[in-house]
Short mmCIF file of C-alpha atoms in Angstrom, two decimals:
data_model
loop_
_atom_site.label_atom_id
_atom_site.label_comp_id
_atom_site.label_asym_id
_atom_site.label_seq_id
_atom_site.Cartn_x
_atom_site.Cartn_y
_atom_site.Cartn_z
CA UNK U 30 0.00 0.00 0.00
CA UNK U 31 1.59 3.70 -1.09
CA UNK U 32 1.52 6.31 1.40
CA UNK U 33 1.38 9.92 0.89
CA UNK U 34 2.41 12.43 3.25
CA UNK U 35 -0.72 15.65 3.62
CA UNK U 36 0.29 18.56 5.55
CA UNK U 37 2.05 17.35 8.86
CA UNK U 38 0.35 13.56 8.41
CA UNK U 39 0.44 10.49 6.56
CA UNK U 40 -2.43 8.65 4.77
CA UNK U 41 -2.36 5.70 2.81
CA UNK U 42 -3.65 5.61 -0.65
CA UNK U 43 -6.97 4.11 0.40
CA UNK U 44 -7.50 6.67 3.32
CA UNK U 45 -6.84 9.21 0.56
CA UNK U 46 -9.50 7.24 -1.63
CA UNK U 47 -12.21 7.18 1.51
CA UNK U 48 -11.34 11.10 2.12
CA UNK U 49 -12.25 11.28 -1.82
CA UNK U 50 -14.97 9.86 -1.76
CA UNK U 51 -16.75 11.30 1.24
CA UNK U 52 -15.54 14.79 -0.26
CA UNK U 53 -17.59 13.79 -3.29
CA UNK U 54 -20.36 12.84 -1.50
CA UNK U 55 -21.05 15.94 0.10
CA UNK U 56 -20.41 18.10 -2.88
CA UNK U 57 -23.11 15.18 -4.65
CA UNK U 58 -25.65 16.15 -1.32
CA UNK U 59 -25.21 20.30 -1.62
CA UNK U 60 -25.72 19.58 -5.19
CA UNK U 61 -28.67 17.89 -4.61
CA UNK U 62 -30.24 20.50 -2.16
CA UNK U 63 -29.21 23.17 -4.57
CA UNK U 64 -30.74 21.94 -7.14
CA UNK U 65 -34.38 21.08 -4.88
CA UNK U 66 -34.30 24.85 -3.64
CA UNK U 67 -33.84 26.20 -7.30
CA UNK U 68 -36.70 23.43 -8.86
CA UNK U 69 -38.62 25.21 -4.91
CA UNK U 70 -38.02 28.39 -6.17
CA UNK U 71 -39.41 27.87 -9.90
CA UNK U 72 -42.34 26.30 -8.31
CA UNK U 73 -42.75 29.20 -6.33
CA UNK U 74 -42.16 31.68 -8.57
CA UNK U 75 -44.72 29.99 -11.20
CA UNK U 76 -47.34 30.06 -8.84
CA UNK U 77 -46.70 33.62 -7.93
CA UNK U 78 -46.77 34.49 -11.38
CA UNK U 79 -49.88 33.04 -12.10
CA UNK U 80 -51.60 34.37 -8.87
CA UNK U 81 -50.78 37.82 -10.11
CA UNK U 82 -51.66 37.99 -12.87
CA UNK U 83 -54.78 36.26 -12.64
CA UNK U 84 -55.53 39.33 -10.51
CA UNK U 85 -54.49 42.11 -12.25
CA UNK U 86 -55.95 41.19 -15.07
CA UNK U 87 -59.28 39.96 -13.11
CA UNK U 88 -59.39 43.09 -11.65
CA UNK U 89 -58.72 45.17 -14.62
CA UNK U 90 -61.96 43.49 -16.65
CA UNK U 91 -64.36 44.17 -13.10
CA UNK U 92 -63.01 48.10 -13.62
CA UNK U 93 -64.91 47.91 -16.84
CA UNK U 94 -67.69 45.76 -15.63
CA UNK U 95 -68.47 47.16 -12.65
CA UNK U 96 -67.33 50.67 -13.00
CA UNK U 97 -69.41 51.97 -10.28
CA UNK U 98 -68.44 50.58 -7.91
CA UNK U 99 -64.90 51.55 -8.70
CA UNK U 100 -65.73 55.04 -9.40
CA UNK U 101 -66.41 55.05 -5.50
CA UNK U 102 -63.14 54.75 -4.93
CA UNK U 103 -61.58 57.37 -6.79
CA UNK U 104 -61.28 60.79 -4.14
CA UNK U 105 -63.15 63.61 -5.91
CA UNK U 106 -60.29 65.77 -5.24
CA UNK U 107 -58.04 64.39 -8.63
CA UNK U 108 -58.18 66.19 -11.80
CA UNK U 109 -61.04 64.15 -14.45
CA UNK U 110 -63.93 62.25 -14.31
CA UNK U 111 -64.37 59.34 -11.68
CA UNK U 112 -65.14 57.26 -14.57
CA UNK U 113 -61.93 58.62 -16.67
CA UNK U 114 -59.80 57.41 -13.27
CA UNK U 115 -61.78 53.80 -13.21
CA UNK U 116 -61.10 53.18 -16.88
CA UNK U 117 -57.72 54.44 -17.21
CA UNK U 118 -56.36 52.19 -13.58
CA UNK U 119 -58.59 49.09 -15.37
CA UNK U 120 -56.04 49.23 -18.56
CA UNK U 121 -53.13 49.87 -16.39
CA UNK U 122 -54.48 46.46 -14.51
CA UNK U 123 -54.91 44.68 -17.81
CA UNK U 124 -51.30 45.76 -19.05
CA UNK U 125 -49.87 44.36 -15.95
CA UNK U 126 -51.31 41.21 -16.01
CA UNK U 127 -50.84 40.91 -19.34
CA UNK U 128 -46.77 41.68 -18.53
CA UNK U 129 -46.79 39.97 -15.57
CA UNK U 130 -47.65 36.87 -17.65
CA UNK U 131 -44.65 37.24 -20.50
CA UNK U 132 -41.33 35.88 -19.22
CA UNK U 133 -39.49 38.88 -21.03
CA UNK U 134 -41.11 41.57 -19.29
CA UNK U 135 -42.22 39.69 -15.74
CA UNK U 136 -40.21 41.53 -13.54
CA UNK U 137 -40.33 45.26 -14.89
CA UNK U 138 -44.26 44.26 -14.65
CA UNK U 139 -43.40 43.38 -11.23
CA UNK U 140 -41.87 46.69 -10.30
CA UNK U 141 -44.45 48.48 -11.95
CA UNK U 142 -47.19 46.49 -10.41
CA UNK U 143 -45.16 47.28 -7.11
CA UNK U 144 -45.74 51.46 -7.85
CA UNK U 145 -49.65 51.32 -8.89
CA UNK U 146 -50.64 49.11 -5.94
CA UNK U 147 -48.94 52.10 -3.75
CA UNK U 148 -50.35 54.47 -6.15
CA UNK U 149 -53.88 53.30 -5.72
CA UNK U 150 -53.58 52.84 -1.36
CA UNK U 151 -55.37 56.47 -1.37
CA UNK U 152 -58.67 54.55 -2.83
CA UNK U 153 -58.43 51.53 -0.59
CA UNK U 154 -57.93 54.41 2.22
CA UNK U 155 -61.16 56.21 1.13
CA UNK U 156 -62.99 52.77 0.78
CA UNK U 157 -62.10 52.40 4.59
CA UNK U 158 -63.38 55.60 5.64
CA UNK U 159 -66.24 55.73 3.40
CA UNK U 160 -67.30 52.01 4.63
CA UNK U 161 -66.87 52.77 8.38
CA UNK U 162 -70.87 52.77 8.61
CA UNK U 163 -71.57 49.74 6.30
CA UNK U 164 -72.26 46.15 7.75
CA UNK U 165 -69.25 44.63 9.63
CA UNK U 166 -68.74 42.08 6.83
CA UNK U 167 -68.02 45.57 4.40
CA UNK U 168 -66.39 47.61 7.32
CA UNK U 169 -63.59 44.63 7.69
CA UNK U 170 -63.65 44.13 3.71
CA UNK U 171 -62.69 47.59 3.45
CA UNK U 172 -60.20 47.98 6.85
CA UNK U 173 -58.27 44.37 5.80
CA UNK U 174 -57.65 46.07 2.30
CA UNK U 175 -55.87 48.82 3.76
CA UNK U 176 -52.68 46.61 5.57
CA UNK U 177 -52.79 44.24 3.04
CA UNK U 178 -51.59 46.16 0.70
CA UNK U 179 -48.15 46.19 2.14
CA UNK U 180 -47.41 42.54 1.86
CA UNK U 181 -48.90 42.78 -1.91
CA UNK U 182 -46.12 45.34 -2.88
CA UNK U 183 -43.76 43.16 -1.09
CA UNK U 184 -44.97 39.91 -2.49
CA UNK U 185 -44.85 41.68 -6.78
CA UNK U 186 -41.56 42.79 -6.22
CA UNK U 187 -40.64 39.04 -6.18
CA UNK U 188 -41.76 38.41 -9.39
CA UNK U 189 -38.76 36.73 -11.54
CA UNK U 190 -38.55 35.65 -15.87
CA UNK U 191 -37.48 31.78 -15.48
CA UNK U 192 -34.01 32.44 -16.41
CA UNK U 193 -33.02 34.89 -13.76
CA UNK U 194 -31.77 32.18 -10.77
CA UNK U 195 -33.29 31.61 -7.40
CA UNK U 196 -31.09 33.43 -6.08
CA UNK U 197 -32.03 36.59 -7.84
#
């Protein structure tokens, strides 16, 4: 049996061999892991991608459908028509989930989707206030809305096209 001398010890050519091989084995393990939290991630991701935008674009057709109700939301105090506001957020909606959807333009969609939901917190605000009377099914409807937009924001900005890692 050969010997080899590594740093101040010896080993013999099959210790060297078993050192080897249990080296390999736990690169072949991290390997392994990495590659279930990227496949994690892509599953996550997907899901994520299809949860929003199902909902932008769900919510950009009910802008159109229901305009109404939407035109509630809108504060009086901006420039145009309630209706002009309703219609014009409803196509921003629909152009997000339509970007949100393509793999080339996921996450600027993202980031964008990121700005309107902060741009439109002022309506959710109102919706509070102007509920505050209504049934307490409405009244919590409305107050939920409010915080929950934070973890929204949060939760686009996450959006990812396939080919930009897990890590990313």
């Amino acid at each position: 049996m050969r010997t080899m001398k590594i740093g101040k010890t010896r080993r013999t050519s099959a210790t060297t061999a078993v050192a080897d091989a249990a080296k390999n084995s736990v690169q072949d393990v991290m390997d392994t892991v990495t590659g279930r939290r990227a496949a994690a991630a892509r599953r996550r991701n997907a899901i994520r991608t299809g949860v929003w935008a199902t909902v932008f674009t769900g919510a950009g057709i009910l802008h159109f459908i229901h305009k109404e109700t939407f035109n509630d939301l809108v504060p009086e105090e901006l420039p145009g028509t309630q209706t002009q506001w309703t219609y014009g957020s409803g196509a921003v909606e629909l152009a997000l989930g339509a970007a949100i959807a393509n793999p080339g333009t996921r996450e600027a969609a993202g980031r964008a989707a990121a700005w309107f939901l902060l741009g439109v917190w002022p309506g959710n605000i109102k919706m509070a206030w102007d509920w505050r009377n209504e049934t307490p099914v409405k009244r919590a409807i409305a107050f939920l809305r409010v915080p929950m937009q934070i973890p929204m924001i949060a939760d686009v900005r996450k959006l990812r096209s396939p080919r930009s890692g897990w890590m990313s």
